[in-house]
Short mmCIF file of N, CA, C and O in Angstrom, two decimals:
data_model
loop_
_atom_site.label_atom_id
_atom_site.label_comp_id
_atom_site.label_asym_id
_atom_site.label_seq_id
_atom_site.Cartn_x
_atom_site.Cartn_y
_atom_site.Cartn_z
N MET A 1 0.75 -1.17 0.01
CA MET A 1 0.02 -0.01 -0.05
C MET A 1 0.87 1.26 0.03
O MET A 1 0.56 2.19 -0.65
N ARG A 2 1.94 1.11 0.74
CA ARG A 2 2.79 2.33 0.88
C ARG A 2 3.44 2.68 -0.47
O ARG A 2 3.50 3.83 -0.84
N SER A 3 3.93 1.71 -1.21
CA SER A 3 4.51 1.95 -2.51
C SER A 3 3.46 2.64 -3.49
O SER A 3 3.86 3.47 -4.24
N SER A 4 2.23 2.20 -3.34
CA SER A 4 1.23 2.80 -4.20
C SER A 4 1.03 4.29 -3.83
O SER A 4 0.85 5.12 -4.68
N SER A 5 1.02 4.57 -2.55
CA SER A 5 0.88 5.94 -2.13
C SER A 5 2.11 6.75 -2.56
O SER A 5 1.93 7.92 -3.04
N THR A 6 3.29 6.17 -2.45
CA THR A 6 4.46 6.94 -2.90
C THR A 6 4.48 7.09 -4.36
O THR A 6 4.82 8.22 -4.82
N GLY A 7 4.08 6.08 -5.09
CA GLY A 7 3.97 6.22 -6.56
C GLY A 7 3.03 7.32 -6.96
O GLY A 7 3.27 8.15 -7.76
N THR A 8 1.84 7.40 -6.25
CA THR A 8 0.90 8.42 -6.60
C THR A 8 1.43 9.83 -6.18
O THR A 8 1.35 10.76 -7.02
N SER A 9 2.12 9.94 -5.06
CA SER A 9 2.72 11.24 -4.67
C SER A 9 3.85 11.60 -5.66
O SER A 9 3.97 12.70 -6.11
N ARG A 10 4.65 10.59 -6.14
CA ARG A 10 5.65 10.89 -7.14
C ARG A 10 5.03 11.30 -8.43
O ARG A 10 5.58 12.25 -9.08
N ASP A 11 3.93 10.71 -8.82
CA ASP A 11 3.25 11.04 -10.11
C ASP A 11 2.78 12.50 -9.96
O ASP A 11 2.84 13.27 -10.90
N ARG A 12 2.13 12.79 -8.81
CA ARG A 12 1.61 14.18 -8.60
C ARG A 12 2.75 15.16 -8.61
O ARG A 12 2.61 16.24 -9.16
N LEU A 13 3.85 14.82 -7.97
CA LEU A 13 4.99 15.71 -7.96
C LEU A 13 5.51 15.94 -9.40
O LEU A 13 5.81 17.06 -9.76
N HIS A 14 5.61 14.89 -10.13
CA HIS A 14 6.15 14.95 -11.48
C HIS A 14 5.16 15.81 -12.28
O HIS A 14 5.64 16.67 -13.08
N HIS A 15 3.83 15.66 -12.11
CA HIS A 15 2.87 16.44 -12.79
C HIS A 15 2.98 17.92 -12.47
O HIS A 15 2.98 18.79 -13.34
N LEU A 16 3.20 18.21 -11.20
CA LEU A 16 3.37 19.62 -10.76
C LEU A 16 4.64 20.19 -11.41
O LEU A 16 4.74 21.35 -11.81
N TYR A 17 5.66 19.45 -11.37
CA TYR A 17 6.93 19.79 -11.99
C TYR A 17 6.79 20.12 -13.47
O TYR A 17 7.27 21.13 -13.92
N GLN A 18 6.06 19.27 -14.15
CA GLN A 18 5.81 19.54 -15.61
C GLN A 18 5.03 20.80 -15.81
O GLN A 18 5.31 21.63 -16.74
N LYS A 19 4.06 21.02 -14.99
CA LYS A 19 3.22 22.25 -15.09
C LYS A 19 4.12 23.48 -14.82
O LYS A 19 3.98 24.47 -15.53
N LEU A 20 4.96 23.42 -13.86
CA LEU A 20 5.92 24.45 -13.59
C LEU A 20 6.81 24.72 -14.77
O LEU A 20 7.05 25.90 -15.21
N GLN A 21 7.38 23.67 -15.33
CA GLN A 21 8.30 23.82 -16.52
C GLN A 21 7.50 24.41 -17.69
O GLN A 21 8.02 25.28 -18.38
N ASN A 22 6.25 24.00 -17.89
CA ASN A 22 5.46 24.53 -18.96
C ASN A 22 5.21 26.02 -18.80
O ASN A 22 5.22 26.81 -19.66
N HIS A 23 4.94 26.36 -17.47
CA HIS A 23 4.66 27.75 -17.17
C HIS A 23 5.91 28.68 -17.40
O HIS A 23 5.86 29.69 -18.00
N ILE A 24 7.08 28.14 -16.97
CA ILE A 24 8.37 28.79 -17.19
C ILE A 24 8.63 29.01 -18.69
O ILE A 24 8.94 30.06 -19.19
N THR A 25 8.42 27.89 -19.41
CA THR A 25 8.57 27.91 -20.88
C THR A 25 7.58 28.97 -21.53
O THR A 25 8.05 29.71 -22.29
N HIS A 26 6.38 28.89 -21.07
CA HIS A 26 5.38 29.83 -21.58
C HIS A 26 5.79 31.28 -21.33
O HIS A 26 5.73 32.08 -22.20
N ASP A 27 6.25 31.50 -20.09
CA ASP A 27 6.67 32.92 -19.77
C ASP A 27 7.93 33.29 -20.61
O ASP A 27 7.93 34.42 -21.09
N ALA A 28 8.81 32.43 -20.88
CA ALA A 28 9.94 32.73 -21.73
C ALA A 28 9.48 33.00 -23.09
O ALA A 28 9.99 33.95 -23.77
N VAL A 29 8.57 32.28 -23.64
CA VAL A 29 8.11 32.47 -25.02
C VAL A 29 7.43 33.77 -25.11
O VAL A 29 7.61 34.58 -26.06
N VAL A 30 6.58 34.04 -24.11
CA VAL A 30 5.83 35.33 -24.12
C VAL A 30 6.87 36.53 -24.00
O VAL A 30 6.69 37.52 -24.72
N ALA A 31 7.91 36.38 -23.21
CA ALA A 31 8.93 37.44 -23.13
C ALA A 31 9.57 37.66 -24.47
O ALA A 31 9.84 38.81 -24.86
N ASP A 32 9.98 36.50 -25.12
CA ASP A 32 10.57 36.63 -26.43
C ASP A 32 9.67 37.34 -27.45
O ASP A 32 10.07 38.14 -28.19
N ILE A 33 8.43 36.99 -27.43
CA ILE A 33 7.46 37.61 -28.32
C ILE A 33 7.34 39.06 -27.95
O ILE A 33 7.30 39.92 -28.98
N MET A 34 7.23 39.44 -26.74
CA MET A 34 7.14 40.83 -26.38
C MET A 34 8.35 41.64 -26.84
O MET A 34 8.22 42.81 -27.33
N VAL A 35 9.54 41.06 -26.73
CA VAL A 35 10.77 41.68 -27.27
C VAL A 35 10.62 41.99 -28.73
O VAL A 35 10.94 43.03 -29.29
N ASP A 36 10.15 40.92 -29.49
CA ASP A 36 9.92 41.06 -30.87
C ASP A 36 8.90 42.17 -31.27
O ASP A 36 9.13 42.90 -32.15
N VAL A 37 7.88 42.15 -30.47
CA VAL A 37 6.82 43.19 -30.75
C VAL A 37 7.37 44.57 -30.45
O VAL A 37 7.14 45.47 -31.30
N ARG A 38 8.05 44.72 -29.40
CA ARG A 38 8.65 46.02 -29.10
C ARG A 38 9.60 46.43 -30.12
O ARG A 38 9.65 47.65 -30.58
N THR A 39 10.34 45.60 -30.61
CA THR A 39 11.37 45.89 -31.68
C THR A 39 10.67 46.32 -33.00
O THR A 39 11.04 47.28 -33.58
N LEU A 40 9.58 45.56 -33.34
CA LEU A 40 8.76 45.88 -34.55
C LEU A 40 8.12 47.24 -34.40
O LEU A 40 8.05 47.99 -35.35
N VAL A 41 7.57 47.49 -33.21
CA VAL A 41 6.89 48.75 -33.00
C VAL A 41 7.87 49.89 -33.13
O VAL A 41 7.61 50.92 -33.75
N ALA A 42 9.02 49.75 -32.51
CA ALA A 42 10.07 50.80 -32.55
C ALA A 42 10.52 51.00 -34.01
O ALA A 42 10.69 52.18 -34.38
N GLN A 43 10.62 49.97 -34.76
CA GLN A 43 11.02 50.05 -36.15
C GLN A 43 9.91 50.77 -36.93
O GLN A 43 10.22 51.63 -37.77
N ALA A 44 8.68 50.46 -36.74
CA ALA A 44 7.58 51.06 -37.41
C ALA A 44 7.48 52.54 -37.06
O ALA A 44 7.26 53.41 -37.94
N VAL A 45 7.67 52.95 -35.78
CA VAL A 45 7.69 54.30 -35.36
C VAL A 45 8.83 55.05 -36.08
O VAL A 45 8.68 56.15 -36.61
N ALA A 46 10.01 54.47 -36.12
CA ALA A 46 11.15 55.09 -36.73
C ALA A 46 10.89 55.33 -38.20
O ALA A 46 11.21 56.41 -38.81
N GLU A 47 10.30 54.32 -38.85
CA GLU A 47 9.98 54.44 -40.36
C GLU A 47 8.93 55.51 -40.63
O GLU A 47 9.03 56.26 -41.53
N ARG A 48 7.92 55.56 -39.71
CA ARG A 48 6.85 56.64 -39.82
C ARG A 48 7.46 57.99 -39.58
O ARG A 48 7.11 58.93 -40.31
N THR A 49 8.34 58.12 -38.65
CA THR A 49 8.99 59.37 -38.32
C THR A 49 9.86 59.82 -39.50
O THR A 49 9.72 60.98 -39.89
N GLU A 50 10.57 58.90 -40.13
CA GLU A 50 11.31 59.25 -41.32
C GLU A 50 10.46 59.64 -42.47
O GLU A 50 10.69 60.64 -43.20
N ALA A 51 9.36 58.91 -42.65
CA ALA A 51 8.38 59.33 -43.77
C ALA A 51 7.81 60.69 -43.48
O ALA A 51 7.73 61.50 -44.40
N ASN A 52 7.45 60.96 -42.30
CA ASN A 52 6.91 62.28 -41.92
C ASN A 52 7.98 63.33 -42.17
O ASN A 52 7.62 64.43 -42.67
N ARG A 53 9.19 63.05 -41.78
CA ARG A 53 10.26 64.06 -42.02
C ARG A 53 10.44 64.33 -43.54
O ARG A 53 10.62 65.46 -43.94
N ARG A 54 10.30 63.31 -44.39
CA ARG A 54 10.45 63.48 -45.76
C ARG A 54 9.28 64.29 -46.36
O ARG A 54 9.48 65.13 -47.19
N VAL A 55 8.04 64.00 -45.84
CA VAL A 55 6.94 64.79 -46.30
C VAL A 55 7.11 66.25 -45.90
O VAL A 55 6.84 67.14 -46.68
N ASP A 56 7.51 66.51 -44.66
CA ASP A 56 7.75 67.84 -44.26
C ASP A 56 8.86 68.55 -45.13
O ASP A 56 8.66 69.73 -45.51
N ARG A 57 9.87 67.83 -45.46
CA ARG A 57 10.95 68.37 -46.27
C ARG A 57 10.41 68.71 -47.71
O ARG A 57 10.72 69.79 -48.29
N VAL A 58 9.63 67.82 -48.30
CA VAL A 58 9.14 68.09 -49.68
C VAL A 58 8.14 69.34 -49.56
O VAL A 58 8.22 70.15 -50.52
N THR A 59 7.34 69.36 -48.57
CA THR A 59 6.46 70.52 -48.40
C THR A 59 7.22 71.78 -48.23
O THR A 59 6.86 72.84 -48.79
N GLU A 60 8.30 71.73 -47.42
CA GLU A 60 9.11 72.90 -47.24
C GLU A 60 9.80 73.40 -48.52
O GLU A 60 9.87 74.57 -48.74
N VAL A 61 10.23 72.46 -49.29
CA VAL A 61 10.95 72.84 -50.54
C VAL A 61 9.97 73.21 -51.66
O VAL A 61 10.23 74.25 -52.40
N TYR A 62 8.92 72.43 -51.93
CA TYR A 62 8.05 72.63 -53.02
C TYR A 62 6.71 73.31 -52.67
O TYR A 62 5.99 73.63 -53.64
N GLY A 63 6.40 73.35 -51.39
CA GLY A 63 5.13 73.97 -50.99
C GLY A 63 3.99 73.00 -50.96
O GLY A 63 4.16 71.86 -51.44
N ASP A 64 2.87 73.35 -50.41
CA ASP A 64 1.74 72.53 -50.23
C ASP A 64 1.12 72.05 -51.56
O ASP A 64 0.61 70.98 -51.70
N GLY A 65 1.23 72.85 -52.62
CA GLY A 65 0.67 72.63 -53.91
C GLY A 65 1.27 71.33 -54.58
O GLY A 65 0.65 70.71 -55.41
N TRP A 66 2.44 71.02 -54.24
CA TRP A 66 3.10 69.86 -54.86
C TRP A 66 2.35 68.61 -54.60
O TRP A 66 2.26 67.78 -55.60
N TRP A 67 1.89 68.38 -53.43
CA TRP A 67 1.19 67.19 -53.11
C TRP A 67 -0.10 67.10 -53.87
O TRP A 67 -0.48 65.99 -54.31
N GLU A 68 -0.75 68.22 -54.10
CA GLU A 68 -1.99 68.16 -54.91
C GLU A 68 -1.77 67.95 -56.35
O GLU A 68 -2.54 67.31 -57.10
N ALA A 69 -0.65 68.40 -56.82
CA ALA A 69 -0.29 68.23 -58.27
C ALA A 69 0.13 66.80 -58.57
O ALA A 69 0.18 66.42 -59.70
N HIS A 70 0.56 66.10 -57.60
CA HIS A 70 1.19 64.74 -57.80
C HIS A 70 0.21 63.73 -57.20
O HIS A 70 0.10 62.93 -56.72
#
């Protein structure tokens, strides 16, 4: 009887260990995804800022009418 109880406890402990490992892995994956998302957002903001800078420069050089003519 005792080995059965020990086996059950061991199985439960192993199950809890696996759940913990899955949780840690899940957190690591989420953290990696968040780093990727932050990097992509920063890149998109930089690209948008550059595009806005170019629009401002064209408007400064050619005036507002250039955009309507093109």
